[in-house]
Structure formats: C-alpha cells, structure tokens
C-alpha cells in the first residue's frame, strides 16, 4: 500500500494512460480544472480526487464526440 501522496505529475500521467489521451492535453485540463476548483476552496483535502474525476469525465466526453 502506498502511504505517500501522489504528485500531480504522477496523477496526470495516470489519467493520460487510463484515457489514452496525450499527456499535454491531460496536463492542460488538469491544471485548468485544479485552478477552477481550488479558487476559494476552504477545504482542500479531497481536491485532487475531485479534479481527477472531473478531468476524466471531460476527457471521456471528448472521446465520445
């Protein structure tokens, strides 16, 4: 079991692998979504989870189009 927190670059790479999307596209969407959700966020404990889920959903939506 992994006890350390994944870095953003590891998360971005994993999302790119899971969605078969280019790393630069995933990185752009991830950082943009991170900025949107983190602005004004008082609690950041689950921010990484919410950002990852939103980015995956966005990328899957693009794949269906």
Tab-separated table of N, CA, C and O in Angstrom:
chain	number	residue	atom	x	y	z
A	1	UNK	N	0.841	-1.177	0.000
A	1	UNK	CA	0.000	0.000	0.000
A	1	UNK	C	0.882	1.234	0.000
A	1	UNK	O	1.884	1.294	0.670
A	2	UNK	N	0.461	2.208	-0.736
A	2	UNK	CA	1.236	3.433	-0.876
A	2	UNK	C	0.826	4.423	0.196
A	2	UNK	O	-0.353	4.752	0.324
A	3	UNK	N	1.777	4.934	0.928
A	3	UNK	CA	1.443	5.852	2.011
A	3	UNK	C	1.693	7.307	1.651
A	3	UNK	O	1.151	8.188	2.284
A	4	UNK	N	2.499	7.561	0.630
A	4	UNK	CA	2.771	8.931	0.242
A	4	UNK	C	1.707	9.438	-0.712
A	4	UNK	O	1.041	8.677	-1.394
A	5	UNK	N	1.551	10.717	-0.753
A	5	UNK	CA	0.583	11.335	-1.642
A	5	UNK	C	1.181	11.397	-3.044
A	5	UNK	O	2.340	11.743	-3.220
A	6	UNK	N	0.373	11.030	-4.037
A	6	UNK	CA	0.845	11.091	-5.414
A	6	UNK	C	1.066	12.544	-5.815
A	6	UNK	O	0.283	13.422	-5.464
A	7	UNK	N	2.109	12.780	-6.560
A	7	UNK	CA	2.346	14.120	-7.069
A	7	UNK	C	1.390	14.388	-8.227
A	7	UNK	O	0.849	13.463	-8.829
A	8	UNK	N	1.201	15.647	-8.539
A	8	UNK	CA	0.317	15.991	-9.645
A	8	UNK	C	0.807	15.386	-10.953
A	8	UNK	O	0.006	14.937	-11.761
A	9	UNK	N	2.107	15.350	-11.157
A	9	UNK	CA	2.625	14.789	-12.409
A	9	UNK	C	2.325	13.294	-12.510
A	9	UNK	O	2.037	12.786	-13.600
A	10	UNK	N	2.366	12.578	-11.387
A	10	UNK	CA	2.018	11.148	-11.397
A	10	UNK	C	0.538	10.954	-11.697
A	10	UNK	O	0.162	10.051	-12.451
A	11	UNK	N	-0.288	11.806	-11.127
A	11	UNK	CA	-1.732	11.717	-11.349
A	11	UNK	C	-2.053	12.020	-12.804
A	11	UNK	O	-2.838	11.317	-13.446
A	12	UNK	N	-1.427	13.054	-13.343
A	12	UNK	CA	-1.640	13.436	-14.734
A	12	UNK	C	-1.218	12.296	-15.657
A	12	UNK	O	-1.936	11.953	-16.604
A	13	UNK	N	-0.083	11.692	-15.395
A	13	UNK	CA	0.398	10.575	-16.209
A	13	UNK	C	-0.559	9.390	-16.136
A	13	UNK	O	-0.829	8.728	-17.147
A	14	UNK	N	-1.083	9.115	-14.955
A	14	UNK	CA	-2.018	8.001	-14.795
A	14	UNK	C	-3.317	8.256	-15.559
A	14	UNK	O	-3.847	7.367	-16.239
A	15	UNK	N	-3.819	9.480	-15.487
A	15	UNK	CA	-5.043	9.823	-16.213
A	15	UNK	C	-4.812	9.696	-17.719
A	15	UNK	O	-5.662	9.171	-18.445
A	16	UNK	N	-3.663	10.172	-18.192
A	16	UNK	CA	-3.339	10.067	-19.622
A	16	UNK	C	-3.313	8.611	-20.051
A	16	UNK	O	-3.829	8.255	-21.124
A	17	UNK	N	-2.739	7.763	-19.220
A	17	UNK	CA	-2.666	6.337	-19.531
A	17	UNK	C	-4.057	5.698	-19.539
A	17	UNK	O	-4.398	4.939	-20.439
A	18	UNK	N	-4.869	6.025	-18.542
A	18	UNK	CA	-6.204	5.440	-18.423
A	18	UNK	C	-7.135	5.879	-19.547
A	18	UNK	O	-8.026	5.129	-19.943
A	19	UNK	N	-6.952	7.093	-20.042
A	19	UNK	CA	-7.864	7.634	-21.046
A	19	UNK	C	-7.292	7.598	-22.460
A	19	UNK	O	-7.984	7.976	-23.408
A	20	UNK	N	-6.047	7.152	-22.601
A	20	UNK	CA	-5.367	7.130	-23.905
A	20	UNK	C	-5.356	8.504	-24.576
A	20	UNK	O	-5.529	8.618	-25.785
A	21	UNK	N	-5.165	9.522	-23.770
A	21	UNK	CA	-5.079	10.886	-24.288
A	21	UNK	C	-3.646	11.372	-24.156
A	21	UNK	O	-2.907	10.912	-23.280
A	22	UNK	N	-3.236	12.306	-25.014
A	22	UNK	CA	-1.871	12.840	-24.934
A	22	UNK	C	-1.611	13.523	-23.589
A	22	UNK	O	-2.499	14.184	-23.031
A	23	UNK	N	-0.421	13.345	-23.086
A	23	UNK	CA	-0.044	13.891	-21.787
A	23	UNK	C	-0.229	15.399	-21.722
A	23	UNK	O	-0.723	15.921	-20.716
A	24	UNK	N	0.111	16.120	-22.780
A	24	UNK	CA	-0.008	17.577	-22.752
A	24	UNK	C	-1.462	18.031	-22.666
A	24	UNK	O	-1.777	19.024	-22.010
A	25	UNK	N	-2.375	17.291	-23.278
A	25	UNK	CA	-3.803	17.608	-23.198
A	25	UNK	C	-4.308	17.386	-21.779
A	25	UNK	O	-5.006	18.227	-21.206
A	26	UNK	N	-3.930	16.256	-21.198
A	26	UNK	CA	-4.357	15.933	-19.835
A	26	UNK	C	-3.777	16.950	-18.854
A	26	UNK	O	-4.482	17.440	-17.960
A	27	UNK	N	-2.522	17.297	-19.029
A	27	UNK	CA	-1.881	18.261	-18.127
A	27	UNK	C	-2.596	19.607	-18.186
A	27	UNK	O	-2.891	20.207	-17.149
A	28	UNK	N	-2.903	20.067	-19.382
A	28	UNK	CA	-3.598	21.335	-19.536
A	28	UNK	C	-4.954	21.302	-18.833
A	28	UNK	O	-5.303	22.199	-18.066
A	29	UNK	N	-5.740	20.251	-19.110
A	29	UNK	CA	-7.067	20.126	-18.497
A	29	UNK	C	-6.977	19.989	-16.986
A	29	UNK	O	-7.780	20.572	-16.250
A	30	UNK	N	-6.000	19.225	-16.508
A	30	UNK	CA	-5.843	19.016	-15.062
A	30	UNK	C	-5.518	20.333	-14.366
A	30	UNK	O	-6.152	20.692	-13.367
A	31	UNK	N	-4.543	21.056	-14.889
A	31	UNK	CA	-4.134	22.308	-14.248
A	31	UNK	C	-5.234	23.366	-14.323
A	31	UNK	O	-5.439	24.125	-13.366
A	32	UNK	N	-5.946	23.385	-15.431
A	32	UNK	CA	-7.066	24.321	-15.569
A	32	UNK	C	-8.178	23.987	-14.569
A	32	UNK	O	-8.724	24.873	-13.911
A	33	UNK	N	-8.499	22.719	-14.459
A	33	UNK	CA	-9.532	22.284	-13.518
A	33	UNK	C	-9.088	22.513	-12.081
A	33	UNK	O	-9.879	22.935	-11.229
A	34	UNK	N	-7.821	22.253	-11.802
A	34	UNK	CA	-7.272	22.495	-10.454
A	34	UNK	C	-7.460	23.963	-10.081
A	34	UNK	O	-7.903	24.278	-8.978
A	35	UNK	N	-7.130	24.839	-11.012
A	35	UNK	CA	-7.257	26.278	-10.748
A	35	UNK	C	-8.715	26.644	-10.482
A	35	UNK	O	-9.003	27.375	-9.538
A	36	UNK	N	-9.619	26.136	-11.313
A	36	UNK	CA	-11.041	26.435	-11.148
A	36	UNK	C	-11.571	25.974	-9.793
A	36	UNK	O	-12.294	26.711	-9.125
A	37	UNK	N	-11.221	24.753	-9.403
A	37	UNK	CA	-11.766	24.197	-8.157
A	37	UNK	C	-11.050	24.717	-6.910
A	37	UNK	O	-11.656	24.784	-5.842
A	38	UNK	N	-9.787	25.071	-7.037
A	38	UNK	CA	-9.048	25.495	-5.853
A	38	UNK	C	-9.292	26.953	-5.491
A	38	UNK	O	-9.118	27.337	-4.334
A	39	UNK	N	-9.713	27.755	-6.466
A	39	UNK	CA	-10.016	29.159	-6.173
A	39	UNK	C	-11.138	29.241	-5.149
A	39	UNK	O	-12.244	28.779	-5.401
A	40	UNK	N	-10.835	29.777	-4.010
A	40	UNK	CA	-11.832	29.952	-2.962
A	40	UNK	C	-12.143	28.707	-2.153
A	40	UNK	O	-12.999	28.755	-1.268
A	41	UNK	N	-11.487	27.595	-2.444
A	41	UNK	CA	-11.753	26.361	-1.691
A	41	UNK	C	-11.202	26.498	-0.275
A	41	UNK	O	-10.040	26.829	-0.083
A	42	UNK	N	-12.038	26.269	0.689
A	42	UNK	CA	-11.589	26.355	2.080
A	42	UNK	C	-11.003	25.028	2.543
A	42	UNK	O	-10.115	24.999	3.375
A	43	UNK	N	-11.526	23.954	2.034
A	43	UNK	CA	-11.036	22.623	2.381
A	43	UNK	C	-10.431	22.016	1.126
A	43	UNK	O	-11.078	21.942	0.089
A	44	UNK	N	-9.192	21.571	1.221
A	44	UNK	CA	-8.501	21.049	0.047
A	44	UNK	C	-8.166	19.563	0.167
A	44	UNK	O	-7.488	19.024	-0.693
A	45	UNK	N	-8.667	18.916	1.188
A	45	UNK	CA	-8.325	17.517	1.438
A	45	UNK	C	-8.650	16.597	0.266
A	45	UNK	O	-7.897	15.676	-0.027
A	46	UNK	N	-9.763	16.823	-0.385
A	46	UNK	CA	-10.200	15.935	-1.461
A	46	UNK	C	-10.106	16.589	-2.833
A	46	UNK	O	-10.650	16.079	-3.802
A	47	UNK	N	-9.416	17.705	-2.914
A	47	UNK	CA	-9.327	18.449	-4.163
A	47	UNK	C	-8.727	17.611	-5.288
A	47	UNK	O	-9.230	17.613	-6.417
A	48	UNK	N	-7.687	16.866	-4.998
A	48	UNK	CA	-7.051	16.019	-6.012
A	48	UNK	C	-8.048	15.007	-6.568
A	48	UNK	O	-8.104	14.785	-7.783
A	49	UNK	N	-8.835	14.410	-5.715
A	49	UNK	CA	-9.841	13.439	-6.145
A	49	UNK	C	-10.885	14.086	-7.044
A	49	UNK	O	-11.211	13.563	-8.111
A	50	UNK	N	-11.399	15.244	-6.629
A	50	UNK	CA	-12.422	15.919	-7.414
A	50	UNK	C	-11.884	16.380	-8.765
A	50	UNK	O	-12.569	16.264	-9.779
A	51	UNK	N	-10.667	16.896	-8.782
A	51	UNK	CA	-10.057	17.343	-10.031
A	51	UNK	C	-9.868	16.145	-10.971
A	51	UNK	O	-10.205	16.220	-12.154
A	52	UNK	N	-9.342	15.051	-10.446
A	52	UNK	CA	-9.121	13.856	-11.269
A	52	UNK	C	-10.418	13.348	-11.879
A	52	UNK	O	-10.468	13.030	-13.076
A	53	UNK	N	-11.453	13.281	-11.086
A	53	UNK	CA	-12.743	12.791	-11.586
A	53	UNK	C	-13.304	13.702	-12.667
A	53	UNK	O	-13.812	13.241	-13.685
A	54	UNK	N	-13.205	15.001	-12.444
A	54	UNK	CA	-13.739	15.946	-13.418
A	54	UNK	C	-12.966	15.893	-14.735
A	54	UNK	O	-13.548	15.936	-15.813
A	55	UNK	N	-11.644	15.787	-14.644
A	55	UNK	CA	-10.820	15.713	-15.851
A	55	UNK	C	-11.110	14.432	-16.623
A	55	UNK	O	-11.257	14.455	-17.847
A	56	UNK	N	-11.211	13.306	-15.930
A	56	UNK	CA	-11.524	12.041	-16.609
A	56	UNK	C	-12.872	12.127	-17.322
A	56	UNK	O	-13.008	11.677	-18.465
A	57	UNK	N	-13.860	12.695	-16.667
A	57	UNK	CA	-15.185	12.832	-17.280
A	57	UNK	C	-15.120	13.737	-18.509
A	57	UNK	O	-15.728	13.438	-19.541
A	58	UNK	N	-14.377	14.815	-18.409
A	58	UNK	CA	-14.229	15.744	-19.535
A	58	UNK	C	-13.548	15.054	-20.714
A	58	UNK	O	-13.983	15.184	-21.859
A	59	UNK	N	-12.493	14.307	-20.441
A	59	UNK	CA	-11.762	13.619	-21.500
A	59	UNK	C	-12.605	12.520	-22.129
A	59	UNK	O	-12.580	12.327	-23.345
A	60	UNK	N	-13.358	11.791	-21.324
A	60	UNK	CA	-14.218	10.748	-21.870
A	60	UNK	C	-15.303	11.351	-22.746
A	60	UNK	O	-15.706	10.769	-23.752
A	61	UNK	N	-15.796	12.523	-22.362
A	61	UNK	CA	-16.782	13.227	-23.179
A	61	UNK	C	-16.227	13.611	-24.527
A	61	UNK	O	-16.914	13.536	-25.542
A	62	UNK	N	-14.967	14.009	-24.557
A	62	UNK	CA	-14.323	14.354	-25.832
A	62	UNK	C	-14.165	13.131	-26.707
A	62	UNK	O	-14.276	13.210	-27.924
A	63	UNK	N	-13.871	11.987	-26.092
A	63	UNK	CA	-13.650	10.764	-26.852
A	63	UNK	C	-14.936	10.310	-27.531
A	63	UNK	O	-14.904	9.720	-28.602
A	64	UNK	N	-16.078	10.563	-26.916
A	64	UNK	CA	-17.378	10.150	-27.465
A	64	UNK	C	-17.818	11.060	-28.605
A	64	UNK	O	-18.611	10.665	-29.423
A	65	UNK	N	-17.314	12.287	-28.617
A	65	UNK	CA	-17.720	13.269	-29.645
A	65	UNK	C	-17.140	12.967	-30.989
A	65	UNK	O	-16.151	12.421	-31.194
